[in-house]
Amino acid sequence: MNALKFTKSYWNSDFNTDQKRQFIAASVEEFPIKRRRERTGTRADKRQTTLHYSFIVRGMKQRVCQKYFLNTLDISQTTIRNTLRKRQDGGMVESDKRGKHVPANKLSDEMRIAIRNHIQRFPCLESHYSRNRSKKKYLGGELNISRMYSLFKDECVEKDIREEEIPKQWVYTDIFNTEFNLSFKAPATDTCDLCDEFIIKLKEANLQERTNLQQQYDEHLSEAQKKIQSKETR
């Protein structure tokens, strides 16, 4: 079951609040709890109903647990309760009567640019052993998508961006995977302290310094490539 597929479908910017509620209503079934004999000394369960969650996979309804359902759609139990409270006989959900507005989940151009800029600010290393074979670059081994998104979210909070306007982690991950050719931590045999030093200096240098540093860096990469080619021809 592809959880990311369901996440993208639910948070599709073309879906309005009513459509999201209808999706939940169709995916959550409510059943009465059979009466159970109360045991002495146990607290009585006041719930009258139990909920079953499911997704449609290849035309068949596949049941999942509550935690998987909530995490996949990135929603809370409150969202479920509010939807079921508005569900009418026949399964239709009462229409959202609030004023029309741009959906909170619709990713603005500004936020998309903010995510790109945030990812680009992380220093990345080029694999000098395979520079001519791959354009992939590497981020530090101490990083991962969750850590990067957490830093992005903290930055949004510092800028007083409302929580509902901050993109979800799956959006950040999708942009990272589709718009960048990045990975985490180059293989040990691919790293070079001098390369790392050049990369850091290039990030911080002004235009005049960058030109000089880039020339030195290119010479270093050229020498490294010659050594590799020499080993390969032996």
mmCIF file of C-alpha atoms in Angstrom:
data_model
loop_
_atom_site.group_PDB
_atom_site.id
_atom_site.type_symbol
_atom_site.label_atom_id
_atom_site.label_comp_id
_atom_site.label_asym_id
_atom_site.label_seq_id
_atom_site.Cartn_x
_atom_site.Cartn_y
_atom_site.Cartn_z
ATOM 1 C CA MET A 1 0.000 0.000 0.000
ATOM 2 C CA ASN A 2 1.484 3.329 -1.098
ATOM 3 C CA ALA A 3 0.874 5.701 1.828
ATOM 4 C CA LEU A 4 2.415 8.696 0.017
ATOM 5 C CA LYS A 5 -0.071 8.245 -2.838
ATOM 6 C CA PHE A 6 -3.017 8.614 -0.436
ATOM 7 C CA THR A 7 -1.352 11.592 1.269
ATOM 8 C CA LYS A 8 -0.903 13.409 -2.046
ATOM 9 C CA SER A 9 -4.462 12.625 -3.123
ATOM 10 C CA TYR A 10 -5.970 13.932 0.108
ATOM 11 C CA TRP A 11 -3.881 17.126 0.131
ATOM 12 C CA ASN A 12 -4.347 17.774 -3.591
ATOM 13 C CA SER A 13 -4.762 21.540 -3.967
ATOM 14 C CA ASP A 14 -7.805 20.961 -6.214
ATOM 15 C CA PHE A 15 -9.729 19.340 -3.329
ATOM 16 C CA ASN A 16 -11.798 21.658 -1.151
ATOM 17 C CA THR A 17 -12.868 21.087 2.441
ATOM 18 C CA ASP A 18 -16.137 19.404 1.449
ATOM 19 C CA GLN A 19 -14.338 16.893 -0.771
ATOM 20 C CA LYS A 20 -11.866 16.038 1.985
ATOM 21 C CA ARG A 21 -14.708 15.472 4.450
ATOM 22 C CA GLN A 22 -16.499 13.281 1.936
ATOM 23 C CA PHE A 23 -13.327 11.216 1.471
ATOM 24 C CA ILE A 24 -13.092 10.685 5.238
ATOM 25 C CA ALA A 25 -16.793 9.846 5.484
ATOM 26 C CA ALA A 26 -16.382 7.181 2.796
ATOM 27 C CA SER A 27 -13.274 5.752 4.463
ATOM 28 C CA VAL A 28 -14.495 5.554 8.073
ATOM 29 C CA GLU A 29 -17.331 3.244 9.126
ATOM 30 C CA GLU A 30 -19.055 3.424 12.481
ATOM 31 C CA PHE A 31 -20.353 0.277 14.166
ATOM 32 C CA PRO A 32 -22.241 -0.129 17.458
ATOM 33 C CA ILE A 33 -20.294 -1.856 20.205
ATOM 34 C CA LYS A 34 -21.820 -5.119 21.310
ATOM 35 C CA ARG A 35 -22.833 -5.089 24.938
ATOM 36 C CA ARG A 36 -20.174 -6.654 27.117
ATOM 37 C CA ARG A 37 -20.581 -8.048 30.595
ATOM 38 C CA GLU A 38 -18.812 -5.715 33.028
ATOM 39 C CA ARG A 39 -16.167 -7.317 35.180
ATOM 40 C CA THR A 40 -16.006 -6.483 38.847
ATOM 41 C CA GLY A 41 -13.480 -3.756 39.564
ATOM 42 C CA THR A 42 -13.139 -2.596 35.947
ATOM 43 C CA ARG A 43 -14.183 0.793 34.649
ATOM 44 C CA ALA A 44 -17.137 0.689 32.301
ATOM 45 C CA ASP A 45 -16.435 1.692 28.683
ATOM 46 C CA LYS A 46 -18.914 4.459 27.828
ATOM 47 C CA ARG A 47 -18.296 4.288 24.081
ATOM 48 C CA GLN A 48 -21.341 3.274 22.090
ATOM 49 C CA THR A 49 -19.605 2.823 18.736
ATOM 50 C CA THR A 50 -16.283 1.723 17.258
ATOM 51 C CA LEU A 51 -14.654 3.015 14.070
ATOM 52 C CA HIS A 52 -13.205 1.006 11.190
ATOM 53 C CA TYR A 53 -10.763 2.734 8.812
ATOM 54 C CA SER A 54 -9.961 1.713 5.244
ATOM 55 C CA PHE A 55 -8.468 2.774 1.896
ATOM 56 C CA ILE A 56 -9.494 1.649 -1.581
ATOM 57 C CA VAL A 57 -6.656 -0.385 -3.128
ATOM 58 C CA ARG A 58 -7.136 -1.780 -6.657
ATOM 59 C CA GLY A 59 -10.878 -1.362 -6.312
ATOM 60 C CA MET A 60 -11.038 -3.243 -3.008
ATOM 61 C CA LYS A 61 -11.555 -1.778 0.454
ATOM 62 C CA GLN A 62 -8.497 -2.539 2.595
ATOM 63 C CA ARG A 63 -8.875 -2.027 6.315
ATOM 64 C CA VAL A 64 -6.114 -0.255 8.283
ATOM 65 C CA CYS A 65 -5.600 0.727 11.906
ATOM 66 C CA GLN A 66 -6.482 4.173 13.222
ATOM 67 C CA LYS A 67 -2.846 5.240 13.636
ATOM 68 C CA TYR A 68 -1.967 4.338 10.035
ATOM 69 C CA PHE A 69 -5.034 6.189 8.716
ATOM 70 C CA LEU A 70 -4.345 9.379 10.698
ATOM 71 C CA ASN A 71 -0.610 9.403 9.946
ATOM 72 C CA THR A 72 -1.130 8.751 6.233
ATOM 73 C CA LEU A 73 -3.576 11.641 5.802
ATOM 74 C CA ASP A 74 -1.700 13.756 8.362
ATOM 75 C CA ILE A 75 -4.909 14.610 10.217
ATOM 76 C CA SER A 76 -6.109 14.413 13.819
ATOM 77 C CA GLN A 77 -8.890 12.512 15.562
ATOM 78 C CA THR A 78 -10.695 15.846 15.897
ATOM 79 C CA THR A 79 -10.969 16.045 12.101
ATOM 80 C CA ILE A 80 -12.519 12.566 12.069
ATOM 81 C CA ARG A 81 -14.982 13.392 14.852
ATOM 82 C CA ASN A 82 -16.071 16.665 13.235
ATOM 83 C CA THR A 83 -16.618 14.939 9.900
ATOM 84 C CA LEU A 84 -18.675 12.107 11.373
ATOM 85 C CA ARG A 85 -20.719 14.595 13.381
ATOM 86 C CA LYS A 86 -21.683 16.312 10.123
ATOM 87 C CA ARG A 87 -22.387 13.054 8.270
ATOM 88 C CA GLN A 88 -26.051 12.752 7.357
ATOM 89 C CA ASP A 89 -28.241 9.768 6.546
ATOM 90 C CA GLY A 90 -27.121 8.364 3.221
ATOM 91 C CA GLY A 91 -23.457 9.093 3.884
ATOM 92 C CA MET A 92 -23.239 12.673 2.591
ATOM 93 C CA VAL A 93 -21.443 15.223 4.764
ATOM 94 C CA GLU A 94 -22.955 18.613 5.553
ATOM 95 C CA SER A 95 -21.386 21.286 3.352
ATOM 96 C CA ASP A 96 -18.836 23.683 4.807
ATOM 97 C CA LYS A 97 -20.735 26.934 5.372
ATOM 98 C CA ARG A 98 -17.692 29.087 6.076
ATOM 99 C CA GLY A 99 -16.696 31.844 3.654
ATOM 100 C CA LYS A 100 -14.935 30.832 0.475
ATOM 101 C CA HIS A 101 -11.179 31.146 0.704
ATOM 102 C CA VAL A 102 -7.981 29.812 -0.777
ATOM 103 C CA PRO A 103 -7.536 26.283 0.626
ATOM 104 C CA ALA A 104 -5.097 26.267 3.536
ATOM 105 C CA ASN A 105 -3.323 23.272 2.016
ATOM 106 C CA LYS A 106 -2.731 24.971 -1.342
ATOM 107 C CA LEU A 107 1.000 25.482 -1.626
ATOM 108 C CA SER A 108 1.750 29.080 -2.521
ATOM 109 C CA ASP A 109 4.551 30.012 -4.895
ATOM 110 C CA GLU A 110 6.230 31.825 -2.001
ATOM 111 C CA MET A 111 6.259 28.689 0.154
ATOM 112 C CA ARG A 112 7.524 26.527 -2.701
ATOM 113 C CA ILE A 113 10.384 28.996 -3.223
ATOM 114 C CA ALA A 114 11.023 29.083 0.545
ATOM 115 C CA ILE A 115 11.416 25.293 0.594
ATOM 116 C CA ARG A 116 13.800 25.361 -2.378
ATOM 117 C CA ASN A 117 15.881 28.123 -0.801
ATOM 118 C CA HIS A 118 16.017 26.267 2.510
ATOM 119 C CA ILE A 119 17.282 23.072 0.867
ATOM 120 C CA GLN A 120 19.837 24.995 -1.192
ATOM 121 C CA ARG A 121 21.308 26.625 1.915
ATOM 122 C CA PHE A 122 22.635 23.313 3.234
ATOM 123 C CA PRO A 123 26.297 22.810 2.263
ATOM 124 C CA CYS A 124 26.609 19.906 -0.148
ATOM 125 C CA LEU A 125 29.652 18.003 -1.335
ATOM 126 C CA GLU A 126 30.414 16.843 -4.842
ATOM 127 C CA SER A 127 31.748 13.333 -5.302
ATOM 128 C CA HIS A 128 35.139 14.089 -6.845
ATOM 129 C CA TYR A 129 35.737 10.421 -7.698
ATOM 130 C CA SER A 130 32.695 10.321 -9.958
ATOM 131 C CA ARG A 131 32.326 13.966 -10.902
ATOM 132 C CA ASN A 132 32.217 13.168 -14.616
ATOM 133 C CA ARG A 133 29.775 10.288 -14.147
ATOM 134 C CA SER A 134 27.154 11.708 -11.838
ATOM 135 C CA LYS A 135 25.725 15.091 -10.917
ATOM 136 C CA LYS A 136 24.528 13.843 -7.530
ATOM 137 C CA LYS A 137 25.653 15.880 -4.545
ATOM 138 C CA TYR A 138 25.786 14.875 -0.906
ATOM 139 C CA LEU A 139 24.549 16.479 2.292
ATOM 140 C CA GLY A 140 26.167 15.895 5.667
ATOM 141 C CA GLY A 141 25.662 12.509 7.279
ATOM 142 C CA GLU A 142 24.143 14.163 10.358
ATOM 143 C CA LEU A 143 21.159 15.264 8.261
ATOM 144 C CA ASN A 144 18.010 13.512 7.078
ATOM 145 C CA ILE A 145 14.682 14.655 5.637
ATOM 146 C CA SER A 146 12.970 14.781 9.031
ATOM 147 C CA ARG A 147 15.772 16.877 10.523
ATOM 148 C CA MET A 148 15.777 19.289 7.558
ATOM 149 C CA TYR A 149 11.992 19.682 7.675
ATOM 150 C CA SER A 150 12.104 20.299 11.430
ATOM 151 C CA LEU A 151 14.611 23.127 10.863
ATOM 152 C CA PHE A 152 12.431 24.524 8.069
ATOM 153 C CA LYS A 153 9.369 24.457 10.326
ATOM 154 C CA ASP A 154 11.286 26.199 13.143
ATOM 155 C CA GLU A 155 12.318 28.885 10.667
ATOM 156 C CA CYS A 156 8.683 29.408 9.627
ATOM 157 C CA VAL A 157 7.628 29.758 13.270
ATOM 158 C CA GLU A 158 10.360 32.353 13.834
ATOM 159 C CA LYS A 159 8.934 34.311 10.897
ATOM 160 C CA ASP A 160 5.472 34.225 12.550
ATOM 161 C CA ILE A 161 3.988 32.072 9.776
ATOM 162 C CA ARG A 162 0.747 30.490 10.970
ATOM 163 C CA GLU A 163 0.938 26.745 11.559
ATOM 164 C CA GLU A 164 -1.822 25.970 9.050
ATOM 165 C CA GLU A 165 0.180 27.797 6.363
ATOM 166 C CA ILE A 166 3.364 25.788 6.939
ATOM 167 C CA PRO A 167 3.677 23.026 4.299
ATOM 168 C CA LYS A 168 3.459 19.438 5.514
ATOM 169 C CA GLN A 169 6.574 17.265 5.648
ATOM 170 C CA TRP A 170 5.474 15.191 2.650
ATOM 171 C CA VAL A 171 5.444 18.395 0.537
ATOM 172 C CA TYR A 172 8.996 19.243 1.635
ATOM 173 C CA THR A 173 10.057 15.646 0.895
ATOM 174 C CA ASP A 174 8.391 15.672 -2.523
ATOM 175 C CA ILE A 175 10.240 18.851 -3.573
ATOM 176 C CA PHE A 176 13.521 17.432 -2.216
ATOM 177 C CA ASN A 177 13.096 14.202 -4.191
ATOM 178 C CA THR A 178 11.770 15.629 -7.465
ATOM 179 C CA GLU A 179 13.657 18.915 -7.838
ATOM 180 C CA PHE A 180 17.059 18.067 -6.380
ATOM 181 C CA ASN A 181 19.639 15.366 -7.049
ATOM 182 C CA LEU A 182 20.791 15.083 -3.455
ATOM 183 C CA SER A 183 21.668 12.264 -1.129
ATOM 184 C CA PHE A 184 22.974 12.021 2.417
ATOM 185 C CA LYS A 185 26.662 11.440 3.184
ATOM 186 C CA ALA A 186 28.957 10.436 0.351
ATOM 187 C CA PRO A 187 30.621 7.001 0.689
ATOM 188 C CA ALA A 188 33.772 7.096 2.824
ATOM 189 C CA THR A 189 35.973 6.333 -0.198
ATOM 190 C CA ASP A 190 34.418 9.283 -2.015
ATOM 191 C CA THR A 191 35.138 11.977 0.546
ATOM 192 C CA CYS A 192 38.102 14.318 0.705
ATOM 193 C CA ASP A 193 38.887 16.810 3.468
ATOM 194 C CA LEU A 194 40.300 19.297 0.974
ATOM 195 C CA CYS A 195 37.110 19.079 -1.117
ATOM 196 C CA ASP A 196 35.008 19.707 1.965
ATOM 197 C CA GLU A 197 37.138 22.719 2.847
ATOM 198 C CA PHE A 198 36.791 24.176 -0.655
ATOM 199 C CA ILE A 199 33.003 23.720 -0.629
ATOM 200 C CA ILE A 200 32.629 25.523 2.694
ATOM 201 C CA LYS A 201 34.883 28.390 1.605
ATOM 202 C CA LEU A 202 33.027 28.758 -1.704
ATOM 203 C CA LYS A 203 29.722 29.069 0.147
ATOM 204 C CA GLU A 204 31.041 31.934 2.270
ATOM 205 C CA ALA A 205 33.285 33.720 -0.263
ATOM 206 C CA ASN A 206 32.519 36.954 -2.074
ATOM 207 C CA LEU A 207 32.543 37.123 -5.879
ATOM 208 C CA GLN A 208 36.262 37.914 -6.232
ATOM 209 C CA GLU A 209 37.327 35.246 -3.720
ATOM 210 C CA ARG A 210 34.972 32.700 -5.267
ATOM 211 C CA THR A 211 36.613 32.992 -8.695
ATOM 212 C CA ASN A 212 40.044 32.278 -7.239
ATOM 213 C CA LEU A 213 38.782 29.450 -5.009
ATOM 214 C CA GLN A 214 36.839 27.853 -7.852
ATOM 215 C CA GLN A 215 39.995 27.759 -9.981
ATOM 216 C CA GLN A 216 41.925 26.044 -7.168
ATOM 217 C CA TYR A 217 39.062 23.629 -6.580
ATOM 218 C CA ASP A 218 38.840 22.710 -10.267
ATOM 219 C CA GLU A 219 42.588 22.043 -10.342
ATOM 220 C CA HIS A 220 42.237 19.767 -7.313
ATOM 221 C CA LEU A 221 39.361 17.860 -8.937
ATOM 222 C CA SER A 222 41.323 17.538 -12.162
ATOM 223 C CA GLU A 223 44.286 16.048 -10.299
ATOM 224 C CA ALA A 224 41.994 13.648 -8.438
ATOM 225 C CA GLN A 225 40.419 12.528 -11.720
ATOM 226 C CA LYS A 226 43.834 11.915 -13.296
ATOM 227 C CA LYS A 227 44.826 9.705 -10.369
ATOM 228 C CA ILE A 228 41.613 7.677 -10.727
ATOM 229 C CA GLN A 229 42.089 7.232 -14.470
ATOM 230 C CA SER A 230 45.682 6.199 -13.864
ATOM 231 C CA LYS A 231 44.529 3.488 -11.419
ATOM 232 C CA GLU A 232 41.826 2.273 -13.820
ATOM 233 C CA THR A 233 44.320 1.770 -16.687
ATOM 234 C CA ARG A 234 46.683 -0.353 -14.610
#
